[in-house]
Short mmCIF file of C-alpha atoms and ligand atoms in Angstrom, two decimals:
data_model
loop_
_atom_site.label_atom_id
_atom_site.label_comp_id
_atom_site.label_asym_id
_atom_site.label_seq_id
_atom_site.Cartn_x
_atom_site.Cartn_y
_atom_site.Cartn_z
CA MET H 548 10.35 -10.40 -16.92
CA LYS H 549 8.23 -13.38 -15.99
CA TYR H 550 6.42 -13.97 -12.72
CA LYS H 551 5.95 -16.97 -10.46
CA SER H 552 4.20 -17.84 -7.23
CA THR H 553 5.86 -17.90 -3.81
CA ARG H 554 4.36 -21.39 -3.45
CA GLY H 555 5.90 -22.74 -6.65
CA ASP H 556 2.85 -23.96 -8.56
CA VAL H 557 2.41 -20.99 -10.89
CA ASN H 558 5.38 -20.25 -13.13
CA SER H 559 6.52 -18.16 -16.04
CA ILE H 560 3.50 -15.93 -16.43
CA THR H 561 3.64 -12.47 -18.00
CA PHE H 562 3.37 -9.18 -16.15
CA LYS H 563 -0.12 -8.56 -17.53
CA ASP H 564 -1.30 -12.00 -16.45
CA ALA H 565 0.17 -11.42 -13.02
CA VAL H 566 -1.77 -8.15 -12.72
CA LEU H 567 -5.07 -9.77 -13.65
CA MET H 568 -4.45 -12.85 -11.51
CA GLY H 569 -3.93 -10.81 -8.30
CA LEU H 570 -3.60 -13.68 -5.84
CA ALA H 571 -1.73 -16.58 -7.48
CA ASP H 572 -3.95 -19.53 -8.43
CA ASP H 573 -2.05 -21.77 -5.98
CA GLY H 574 -2.89 -19.44 -3.09
CA GLY H 575 0.55 -17.83 -3.04
CA LEU H 576 1.68 -14.37 -4.09
CA LEU H 577 3.22 -13.48 -7.44
CA ILE H 578 6.82 -12.32 -7.56
CA PRO H 579 9.27 -11.50 -10.36
CA GLU H 580 11.52 -14.42 -11.38
CA GLU H 581 14.58 -12.20 -10.97
CA LEU H 582 15.55 -9.05 -9.13
CA PRO H 583 16.71 -6.49 -11.69
CA GLN H 584 19.78 -4.54 -10.60
CA ILE H 585 20.48 -0.85 -10.87
CA SER H 586 24.12 0.29 -10.93
CA ASN H 587 25.39 3.43 -9.25
CA GLU H 588 25.90 4.97 -12.67
CA GLU H 589 22.32 4.29 -13.65
CA LEU H 590 21.17 5.68 -10.33
CA MET H 591 23.10 8.89 -10.84
CA SER H 592 21.73 9.25 -14.34
CA LEU H 593 18.26 9.50 -12.77
CA LYS H 594 19.27 12.32 -10.45
CA ASP H 595 17.43 15.24 -12.01
CA LYS H 596 14.69 13.29 -13.66
CA SER H 597 10.98 13.81 -13.03
CA TYR H 598 8.97 11.37 -10.93
CA GLN H 599 7.36 10.03 -14.11
CA ASP H 600 10.75 9.43 -15.72
CA VAL H 601 12.08 7.57 -12.68
CA ALA H 602 8.85 5.55 -12.58
CA PHE H 603 9.27 4.56 -16.21
CA TYR H 604 12.90 3.60 -15.73
CA ILE H 605 12.21 1.38 -12.71
CA MET H 606 8.96 -0.17 -13.91
CA ASN H 607 10.30 -0.91 -17.35
CA LYS H 608 12.79 -3.30 -15.75
CA TYR H 609 9.87 -5.41 -14.52
CA ILE H 610 7.57 -5.13 -17.53
CA ASP H 611 8.34 -6.49 -20.97
CA ASP H 612 4.87 -7.07 -22.37
CA ILE H 613 3.75 -3.44 -22.58
CA LYS H 614 5.30 -1.21 -25.25
CA GLU H 615 7.51 1.53 -23.86
CA ASP H 616 5.46 4.42 -25.24
CA VAL H 617 2.27 2.86 -23.85
CA LEU H 618 3.82 2.40 -20.42
CA LYS H 619 4.98 6.03 -20.46
CA LYS H 620 1.45 7.19 -21.24
CA LEU H 621 -0.04 5.05 -18.48
CA ILE H 622 2.41 6.52 -15.98
CA ASP H 623 1.80 10.12 -17.09
CA LYS H 624 -1.94 9.66 -16.86
CA SER H 625 -1.68 8.10 -13.39
CA TYR H 626 0.19 10.99 -11.79
CA LYS H 627 -1.81 13.84 -13.38
CA ASN H 628 -4.29 13.78 -10.51
CA PHE H 629 -1.66 14.64 -7.92
CA ASP H 630 -1.66 18.21 -6.68
CA THR H 631 2.09 18.76 -7.12
CA ASP H 632 4.47 18.24 -10.05
CA LYS H 633 6.86 16.38 -7.80
CA VAL H 634 4.10 13.82 -7.08
CA VAL H 635 5.81 12.83 -3.78
CA PRO H 636 7.80 15.82 -2.44
CA LEU H 637 10.64 15.28 0.05
CA ILE H 638 10.74 17.74 2.97
CA ASP H 639 13.91 18.25 5.01
CA LEU H 640 13.10 18.75 8.70
CA ASP H 641 16.81 18.73 9.70
CA ASP H 642 16.63 15.74 12.04
CA PHE H 643 15.04 13.67 9.31
CA TYR H 644 13.36 13.87 5.92
CA LEU H 645 9.64 13.40 5.35
CA LEU H 646 8.41 11.91 2.10
CA GLU H 647 4.91 13.26 1.49
CA LEU H 648 3.04 10.43 -0.17
CA PHE H 649 -0.39 12.00 0.29
CA HIS H 650 -0.78 14.36 -2.66
CA GLY H 651 -3.11 12.08 -4.61
CA PRO H 652 -6.90 12.38 -4.89
CA THR H 653 -7.73 10.67 -1.56
CA LEU H 654 -4.80 12.10 0.42
CA ALA H 655 -3.20 8.78 1.35
CA PHE H 656 -0.21 6.89 -0.02
CA LYS H 657 -2.42 4.19 -1.55
CA ASP H 658 -3.21 6.60 -4.39
CA VAL H 659 0.34 6.26 -5.73
CA ALA H 660 -0.31 2.61 -6.52
CA LEU H 661 -4.05 2.60 -7.18
CA GLN H 662 -4.05 5.46 -9.67
CA PHE H 663 -1.59 3.40 -11.73
CA LEU H 664 -3.41 0.10 -11.19
CA GLY H 665 -6.71 1.58 -12.42
CA ASN H 666 -5.14 2.72 -15.69
CA LEU H 667 -3.34 -0.56 -16.05
CA PHE H 668 -6.56 -2.56 -15.61
CA GLU H 669 -8.33 -0.43 -18.20
CA TYR H 670 -5.51 -0.92 -20.69
CA ILE H 671 -5.19 -4.69 -20.26
CA LEU H 672 -8.95 -5.28 -20.24
CA SER H 673 -9.56 -3.30 -23.40
CA GLU H 674 -6.76 -5.16 -25.15
CA ARG H 675 -8.30 -8.49 -24.13
CA LYS H 676 -11.91 -7.35 -24.54
CA GLN H 677 -12.67 -8.46 -21.02
CA ASN H 678 -14.59 -7.02 -18.09
CA LEU H 679 -13.50 -7.03 -14.48
CA ASN H 680 -15.76 -6.66 -11.47
CA ILE H 681 -13.94 -5.56 -8.35
CA ILE H 682 -15.52 -6.33 -5.00
CA GLY H 683 -13.99 -5.18 -1.75
CA ALA H 684 -14.64 -4.23 1.86
CA THR H 685 -13.12 -1.16 3.44
CA SER H 686 -12.75 0.43 6.83
CA GLY H 687 -12.05 3.70 5.03
CA ASP H 688 -8.77 4.34 3.24
CA THR H 689 -8.41 1.49 0.78
CA GLY H 690 -11.96 1.79 -0.51
CA SER H 691 -11.72 5.45 -1.39
CA ALA H 692 -8.30 5.08 -3.04
CA ALA H 693 -9.58 2.08 -5.03
CA ILE H 694 -12.70 3.97 -6.14
CA TYR H 695 -10.63 6.93 -7.30
CA GLY H 696 -8.31 4.51 -9.07
CA VAL H 697 -11.00 2.98 -11.27
CA ARG H 698 -13.76 5.62 -11.50
CA GLY H 699 -14.86 6.07 -15.09
CA LYS H 700 -12.55 3.32 -16.36
CA LYS H 701 -13.87 1.20 -19.21
CA GLY H 702 -14.30 -2.51 -18.57
CA VAL H 703 -14.20 -2.17 -14.79
CA LYS H 704 -16.98 -2.00 -12.21
CA ILE H 705 -16.30 -1.61 -8.53
CA PHE H 706 -18.49 -2.58 -5.56
CA ILE H 707 -17.17 -1.34 -2.23
CA LEU H 708 -18.79 -2.33 1.06
CA HIS H 709 -18.28 -0.11 4.07
CA PRO H 710 -19.82 -0.35 7.54
CA LYS H 711 -22.60 2.22 7.66
CA GLY H 712 -21.78 5.10 10.02
CA ARG H 713 -18.48 3.55 11.06
CA VAL H 714 -16.07 5.24 8.69
CA SER H 715 -14.95 8.81 9.24
CA LYS H 716 -17.07 11.58 7.71
CA ILE H 717 -14.35 12.51 5.24
CA GLN H 718 -13.73 8.92 4.21
CA GLU H 719 -17.47 8.42 3.69
CA LEU H 720 -17.73 11.55 1.55
CA GLN H 721 -14.67 10.57 -0.47
CA MET H 722 -16.42 7.36 -1.44
CA THR H 723 -20.05 8.36 -1.82
CA THR H 724 -19.55 11.57 -3.82
CA VAL H 725 -18.07 9.62 -6.72
CA LEU H 726 -21.01 9.39 -9.11
CA ASP H 727 -19.41 7.55 -12.03
CA LYS H 728 -21.66 4.80 -13.36
CA ASN H 729 -19.12 2.05 -12.69
CA VAL H 730 -18.90 2.80 -8.96
CA PHE H 731 -21.23 1.18 -6.40
CA ASN H 732 -20.94 2.16 -2.76
CA ILE H 733 -22.74 -0.20 -0.43
CA ALA H 734 -23.27 0.90 3.18
CA VAL H 735 -23.81 -2.26 5.21
CA GLU H 736 -25.77 -2.29 8.48
CA GLY H 737 -22.90 -3.89 10.36
CA THR H 738 -19.22 -3.73 11.20
CA PHE H 739 -16.12 -3.84 9.00
CA ASP H 740 -15.73 -7.52 9.91
CA ASP H 741 -19.27 -8.16 8.64
CA CYS H 742 -18.35 -6.46 5.36
CA GLN H 743 -15.21 -8.55 5.03
CA PHE H 744 -17.15 -11.70 5.79
CA ILE H 745 -19.66 -10.92 3.05
CA VAL H 746 -16.90 -10.30 0.51
CA LYS H 747 -15.19 -13.57 1.46
CA GLU H 748 -18.46 -15.47 1.09
CA ILE H 749 -19.03 -14.01 -2.36
CA PHE H 750 -15.50 -14.91 -3.46
CA SER H 751 -15.83 -18.44 -2.11
CA ASP H 752 -18.62 -19.08 -4.63
CA VAL H 753 -16.24 -20.22 -7.37
CA ASP H 754 -18.91 -20.36 -10.10
CA PHE H 755 -20.04 -16.84 -9.33
CA LYS H 756 -16.44 -15.66 -9.29
CA LYS H 757 -15.67 -17.17 -12.69
CA LYS H 758 -18.94 -16.18 -14.32
CA TYR H 759 -18.50 -12.51 -13.47
CA ASN H 760 -14.70 -12.32 -13.55
CA LEU H 761 -14.48 -11.02 -10.00
CA GLY H 762 -11.30 -9.34 -8.96
CA SER H 763 -9.98 -7.62 -5.90
CA ILE H 764 -7.83 -4.58 -5.54
CA ASN H 765 -6.13 -5.36 -2.25
CA SER H 766 -2.50 -4.78 -1.53
CA ILE H 767 -1.28 -8.18 -2.76
CA ASN H 768 -1.48 -7.16 -6.42
CA TRP H 769 2.07 -7.06 -7.80
CA ALA H 770 1.45 -3.83 -9.70
CA ARG H 771 0.80 -2.07 -6.39
CA VAL H 772 4.12 -3.17 -4.96
CA LEU H 773 5.88 -2.24 -8.19
CA SER H 774 4.52 1.31 -8.30
CA GLN H 775 5.65 1.80 -4.71
CA ILE H 776 9.25 0.74 -5.43
CA VAL H 777 9.55 3.89 -7.52
CA TYR H 778 9.29 6.41 -4.71
CA TYR H 779 12.07 4.83 -2.69
CA PHE H 780 14.38 5.63 -5.61
CA TYR H 781 12.88 9.04 -6.23
CA ALA H 782 13.08 10.00 -2.54
CA TYR H 783 16.70 8.91 -2.28
CA LEU H 784 17.63 10.95 -5.34
CA GLN H 785 16.24 14.12 -3.69
CA THR H 786 18.47 13.79 -0.60
CA LYS H 787 21.81 15.51 -0.04
CA GLU H 788 23.24 12.09 0.86
CA SER H 789 22.67 10.86 -2.68
CA ASP H 790 25.31 13.31 -4.00
CA ASN H 791 27.97 10.98 -2.55
CA LEU H 792 25.93 7.79 -2.78
CA ASP H 793 25.80 7.66 1.02
CA LYS H 794 23.35 5.31 2.64
CA ILE H 795 20.10 6.37 4.30
CA ASN H 796 17.43 4.67 6.42
CA PHE H 797 13.77 4.51 5.56
CA ILE H 798 11.11 4.24 8.23
CA VAL H 799 7.72 3.02 7.10
CA PRO H 800 4.39 3.03 9.00
CA THR H 801 3.32 -0.54 8.37
CA GLY H 802 0.11 -2.59 8.29
CA ASN H 803 -0.07 -5.13 5.49
CA PHE H 804 3.69 -5.01 4.80
CA GLY H 805 3.01 -3.69 1.29
CA ASN H 806 4.76 -0.37 1.48
CA VAL H 807 7.89 -1.56 3.29
CA LEU H 808 8.10 -4.59 0.99
CA ALA H 809 8.50 -2.19 -1.92
CA GLY H 810 11.45 -0.70 -0.01
CA PHE H 811 12.92 -4.17 0.34
CA TYR H 812 12.79 -4.62 -3.45
CA ALA H 813 14.44 -1.21 -3.92
CA LYS H 814 17.25 -2.22 -1.54
CA LYS H 815 17.73 -5.57 -3.27
CA MET H 816 17.92 -3.76 -6.62
CA GLY H 817 20.89 -1.80 -5.31
CA LEU H 818 19.51 1.39 -3.74
CA PRO H 819 21.97 2.52 -1.00
CA VAL H 820 19.72 1.78 1.97
CA ASN H 821 21.13 0.97 5.40
CA LYS H 822 17.99 -0.19 7.23
CA LEU H 823 14.33 -0.37 6.43
CA VAL H 824 12.58 0.28 9.69
CA ILE H 825 9.12 -1.18 10.21
CA ALA H 826 7.11 1.25 12.33
CA THR H 827 4.12 -0.34 14.06
CA ASN H 828 1.45 0.95 16.42
CA GLU H 829 0.17 -1.18 19.32
CA ASN H 830 -0.63 -3.94 16.82
CA ASN H 831 3.02 -4.86 16.70
CA ILE H 832 3.32 -8.40 15.36
CA LEU H 833 5.94 -7.25 12.83
CA HIS H 834 7.95 -5.55 15.57
CA ARG H 835 7.94 -8.73 17.65
CA PHE H 836 9.00 -10.63 14.55
CA VAL H 837 11.98 -8.38 13.82
CA GLN H 838 13.10 -8.13 17.45
CA LYS H 839 12.72 -11.74 18.56
CA GLY H 840 11.39 -13.88 15.74
CA ASP H 841 7.98 -13.96 17.42
CA TYR H 842 5.40 -13.88 14.62
CA SER H 843 2.30 -14.78 16.60
CA ILE H 844 -1.16 -13.43 15.95
CA LYS H 845 -2.87 -11.59 18.81
CA GLY H 846 -6.21 -9.72 18.85
CA VAL H 847 -6.42 -6.44 16.94
CA VAL H 848 -6.65 -3.34 19.12
CA LYS H 849 -8.06 -0.01 17.95
CA THR H 850 -5.57 2.84 17.68
CA TYR H 851 -5.31 6.38 16.30
CA SER H 852 -3.77 4.89 13.17
CA PRO H 853 -6.56 2.58 11.94
CA SER H 854 -4.90 1.66 8.63
CA MET H 855 -2.21 -0.10 10.66
CA ASP H 856 -4.65 -1.99 12.90
CA ILE H 857 -3.77 -5.28 11.27
CA GLN H 858 -2.44 -8.59 12.57
CA ILE H 859 -2.09 -10.64 9.42
CA ALA H 860 0.18 -8.74 7.05
CA SER H 861 -1.01 -9.95 3.67
CA ASN H 862 2.28 -9.20 1.87
CA PHE H 863 4.53 -10.91 4.40
CA GLU H 864 4.57 -14.12 2.39
CA ARG H 865 6.58 -12.40 -0.34
CA TYR H 866 9.29 -11.56 2.15
CA LEU H 867 9.24 -15.11 3.54
CA TYR H 868 10.13 -16.39 0.09
CA TYR H 869 13.35 -14.35 0.12
CA LEU H 870 14.10 -15.09 3.76
CA TYR H 871 13.87 -18.81 2.94
CA ASP H 872 16.12 -18.43 -0.15
CA GLY H 873 13.33 -19.36 -2.52
CA ASP H 874 12.32 -22.58 -0.78
CA HIS H 875 8.65 -22.95 -1.80
CA GLN H 876 8.01 -25.88 0.52
CA LYS H 877 9.18 -23.88 3.50
CA VAL H 878 6.94 -20.97 2.50
CA LYS H 879 3.98 -23.34 2.23
CA GLY H 880 4.81 -24.91 5.58
CA SER H 881 5.02 -21.58 7.37
CA MET H 882 1.81 -20.26 5.85
CA ALA H 883 0.03 -23.46 6.91
CA ALA H 884 1.45 -23.11 10.43
CA LEU H 885 0.21 -19.54 10.58
CA LYS H 886 -3.27 -20.65 9.59
CA ASN H 887 -3.41 -23.60 11.98
CA ASP H 888 -1.32 -22.56 14.98
CA LYS H 889 -1.51 -18.76 14.61
CA PHE H 890 2.24 -18.38 14.68
CA ILE H 891 5.44 -18.90 12.71
CA LYS H 892 8.68 -19.73 14.49
CA PHE H 893 12.00 -18.33 13.30
CA ASN H 894 15.46 -19.52 14.28
CA ASP H 895 18.48 -17.37 15.17
CA LEU H 896 20.04 -17.63 11.74
CA GLU H 897 16.85 -16.40 10.11
CA ILE H 898 16.56 -13.50 12.53
CA GLU H 899 20.14 -12.55 11.81
CA LYS H 900 19.26 -12.43 8.15
CA VAL H 901 16.20 -10.27 8.88
CA HIS H 902 18.47 -7.81 10.68
CA GLN H 903 20.63 -7.31 7.61
CA ASP H 904 17.76 -5.38 6.05
CA PHE H 905 15.27 -4.48 8.77
CA ASP H 906 14.87 -2.88 12.15
CA SER H 907 11.55 -2.06 13.83
CA THR H 908 9.78 0.11 16.39
CA THR H 909 6.41 0.21 18.11
CA THR H 910 4.47 3.28 19.19
CA THR H 911 1.64 3.53 21.73
CA ASN H 912 -1.41 5.74 21.34
CA GLU H 913 -0.04 8.14 23.90
CA GLU H 914 3.32 8.37 22.12
CA THR H 915 1.46 9.00 18.85
CA LEU H 916 -0.22 12.09 20.29
CA ASN H 917 3.01 13.27 21.90
CA ILE H 918 4.96 13.07 18.70
CA ILE H 919 2.32 14.96 16.71
CA LYS H 920 2.65 17.71 19.30
CA THR H 921 6.47 17.62 19.36
CA VAL H 922 6.81 17.85 15.59
CA TYR H 923 4.25 20.64 15.49
CA GLU H 924 6.05 22.65 18.15
CA ARG H 925 9.53 22.04 16.79
CA ASN H 926 8.93 22.19 13.06
CA ASN H 927 5.53 23.84 12.68
CA TYR H 928 4.54 20.80 10.67
CA ILE H 929 1.52 18.56 11.35
CA VAL H 930 1.94 14.83 10.83
CA ASP H 931 -0.99 12.40 10.73
CA PRO H 932 -1.15 9.59 13.32
CA HIS H 933 0.26 6.95 10.93
CA THR H 934 3.21 9.12 9.97
CA ALA H 935 3.64 9.91 13.66
CA CYS H 936 4.44 6.26 14.39
CA GLY H 937 7.26 6.50 11.86
CA VAL H 938 8.64 9.77 13.20
CA ASP H 939 8.48 8.37 16.74
CA GLY H 940 10.47 5.35 15.56
CA ALA H 941 13.06 7.51 13.79
CA LEU H 942 13.67 9.52 16.95
CA LYS H 943 13.90 6.33 19.02
CA LEU H 944 16.54 4.85 16.70
CA LYS H 945 18.45 8.06 16.01
CA ASP H 946 21.33 7.11 18.31
CA LYS H 947 21.49 3.50 17.20
CA LEU H 948 21.66 4.16 13.45
CA ASP H 949 23.98 6.87 12.13
CA GLU H 950 22.44 7.36 8.72
CA LYS H 951 19.76 9.98 8.21
CA PHE H 952 16.11 8.85 8.09
CA ILE H 953 13.49 9.32 5.45
CA CYS H 954 10.10 8.99 7.20
CA LEU H 955 7.31 7.99 4.87
CA ALA H 956 4.31 10.27 5.42
CA THR H 957 1.42 8.03 4.48
CA ALA H 958 -1.62 10.26 5.00
CA HIS H 959 -2.55 13.94 5.10
CA PRO H 960 -3.39 15.04 8.68
CA ALA H 961 -6.78 16.33 7.55
CA LYS H 962 -7.89 12.72 7.11
CA PHE H 963 -7.47 12.07 10.82
CA LEU H 964 -8.75 15.31 12.31
CA ASP H 965 -9.83 13.91 15.65
CA ALA H 966 -6.45 12.57 16.76
CA VAL H 967 -4.68 15.69 15.53
CA LYS H 968 -7.09 17.86 17.45
CA VAL H 969 -6.49 15.93 20.66
CA ALA H 970 -2.73 16.22 20.13
CA ILE H 971 -2.34 19.90 19.32
CA GLY H 972 -5.66 21.43 20.33
CA LYS H 973 -6.65 22.49 16.83
CA GLU H 974 -7.54 21.02 13.49
CA PRO H 975 -5.08 20.98 10.61
CA GLU H 976 -5.93 23.05 7.59
CA ILE H 977 -8.39 21.18 5.37
CA PRO H 978 -7.38 21.06 1.70
CA GLU H 979 -9.77 22.55 -0.85
CA ARG H 980 -10.44 19.19 -2.46
CA ILE H 981 -11.80 17.88 0.85
CA LYS H 982 -13.89 20.97 1.61
CA GLU H 983 -15.58 20.67 -1.77
CA LEU H 984 -16.86 17.20 -0.91
CA PHE H 985 -19.31 18.56 1.63
CA ASN H 986 -21.42 20.22 -1.09
CA LYS H 987 -21.40 17.42 -3.61
CA ASP H 988 -24.22 15.01 -4.48
CA LYS H 989 -23.90 11.52 -3.07
CA ARG H 990 -24.85 8.03 -4.16
CA VAL H 991 -24.82 5.12 -1.77
CA TYR H 992 -26.86 1.93 -1.52
CA GLU H 993 -27.86 1.00 2.02
CA MET H 994 -28.13 -2.74 2.51
CA PRO H 995 -28.81 -5.13 5.40
CA ASN H 996 -26.01 -7.29 6.81
CA ASP H 997 -27.04 -10.18 4.58
CA VAL H 998 -24.84 -12.01 2.08
CA ASN H 999 -27.65 -13.05 -0.22
CA ALA H 1000 -29.21 -9.61 -0.44
CA ILE H 1001 -25.88 -8.03 -1.31
CA LYS H 1002 -24.94 -10.77 -3.71
CA SER H 1003 -28.17 -10.36 -5.64
CA PHE H 1004 -27.71 -6.57 -5.70
CA ILE H 1005 -24.28 -7.08 -7.21
CA GLU H 1006 -25.63 -9.61 -9.69
CA GLN H 1007 -28.24 -7.12 -10.92
CA ASN H 1008 -25.63 -4.47 -11.56
CA ILE H 1009 -22.69 -6.49 -12.75
CA ASP H 1010 -21.30 -7.01 -16.28
CA GLU H 1011 -20.86 -10.46 -17.70
C1 LIG Y 1145 -2.58 1.46 4.22
C2 LIG Y 1145 -1.91 2.46 5.08
C3 LIG Y 1145 -0.76 2.13 5.83
C4 LIG Y 1145 -0.17 0.73 5.85
O1 LIG Y 1145 0.43 0.38 4.64
P1 LIG Y 1145 0.78 -1.16 4.33
O2 LIG Y 1145 1.21 -1.19 2.91
O3 LIG Y 1145 -0.49 -1.93 4.57
O4 LIG Y 1145 1.86 -1.56 5.27
C5 LIG Y 1145 -0.16 3.13 6.57
N1 LIG Y 1145 -0.67 4.39 6.62
C6 LIG Y 1145 -1.78 4.74 5.93
C7 LIG Y 1145 -2.30 6.12 6.04
C8 LIG Y 1145 -2.43 3.79 5.13
O5 LIG Y 1145 -3.55 4.15 4.44
#
């Protein structure tokens, strides 16, 4: 399989090159040249296979420049750090299924992709005798999952900026208790926006970027999308519906459109999916898009589900490419319009096409708390506020769509204690691996909100 850019000026590159390139050199996103298909027979042959086996089967269709036994080893290694053999267990709550994606080291779904990406980086870099220096800003979840993905990996260093005192206690501990030599936590005297600004400034210095082979680990990397396609297949195979190849719906708490995009690929490959439902919180640009073709950027509001407090969904461009039937010029035009005018307009035909695959819902803060309480009372099960947006959406659409829902549970409730406590009057049980963090040694570098100071700190600690 070869890869190309959504904007048409990068073509025919290998999987490994696509992984190292991250963002395509023409500013677009990398996508596979074809969509591999999976027949019903193939699907059924995966029925009783382990997560790792399903992962190998799916990923191997997209990767032809890594030997099969090597790919198998990378997959096995990536899912060893999950606390259950199933990796992503499916729970049947009668009204709907829940897919628990939070059994990785940082208790959020990003581990599924970042554990794999870390091993993949290490493998490709050692083969090419290269070093990679990852620099990123985090408001909490991505940073910790990225750090756990690359800790101790050869050839990789990671510098993660977080706003000092503005991430949750657990998120802070998850990052700062990682003492591996290749991990640098920088607590910036400022906000998350300040951190992001600093990272952007550093990346805009093209000489610096080239000299130190800077990379990012954000959700636009193709390998992240690819590793997420796997669990749509695996989840489906665990349902009763799969015995007769009946269709199901997926509902996905969405921010950057990375997770639900993986579902779109699974559907296009032939997985029996009726609708992929995009669940949003009050930052509902994607809901407005699906319902009325209104993709216009508004201000970001703070909610109980901070990892979905996003207005510009960085993976949306990949979907645009398919919506526009592969018309690169149209993709470029729309992305330019978004930058200049802060909106993209869609016509009725396009919206009709969107509705073949997607539906959407939006959930207020108040509804988030209510649903956490409802699920707790009805099922004695505690969902986190992100997952709650999905469950709320599933219940809202229950009468419109006949097929059963799989709700993607994207974080463990212990990560978002405060909202859960408000909703049900008590804290969820805290897993052992979180409790242990409170007694561990920490390492964090406190820095002023100053690009040059941080850049020179990075320069002193970086590998050429
Ligand atoms: C990142 C994240 C999301 C949003 O996922 P996208 O791929 O950005 O749509 C949802 N829930 C949690 C808990 C997350 O960490």
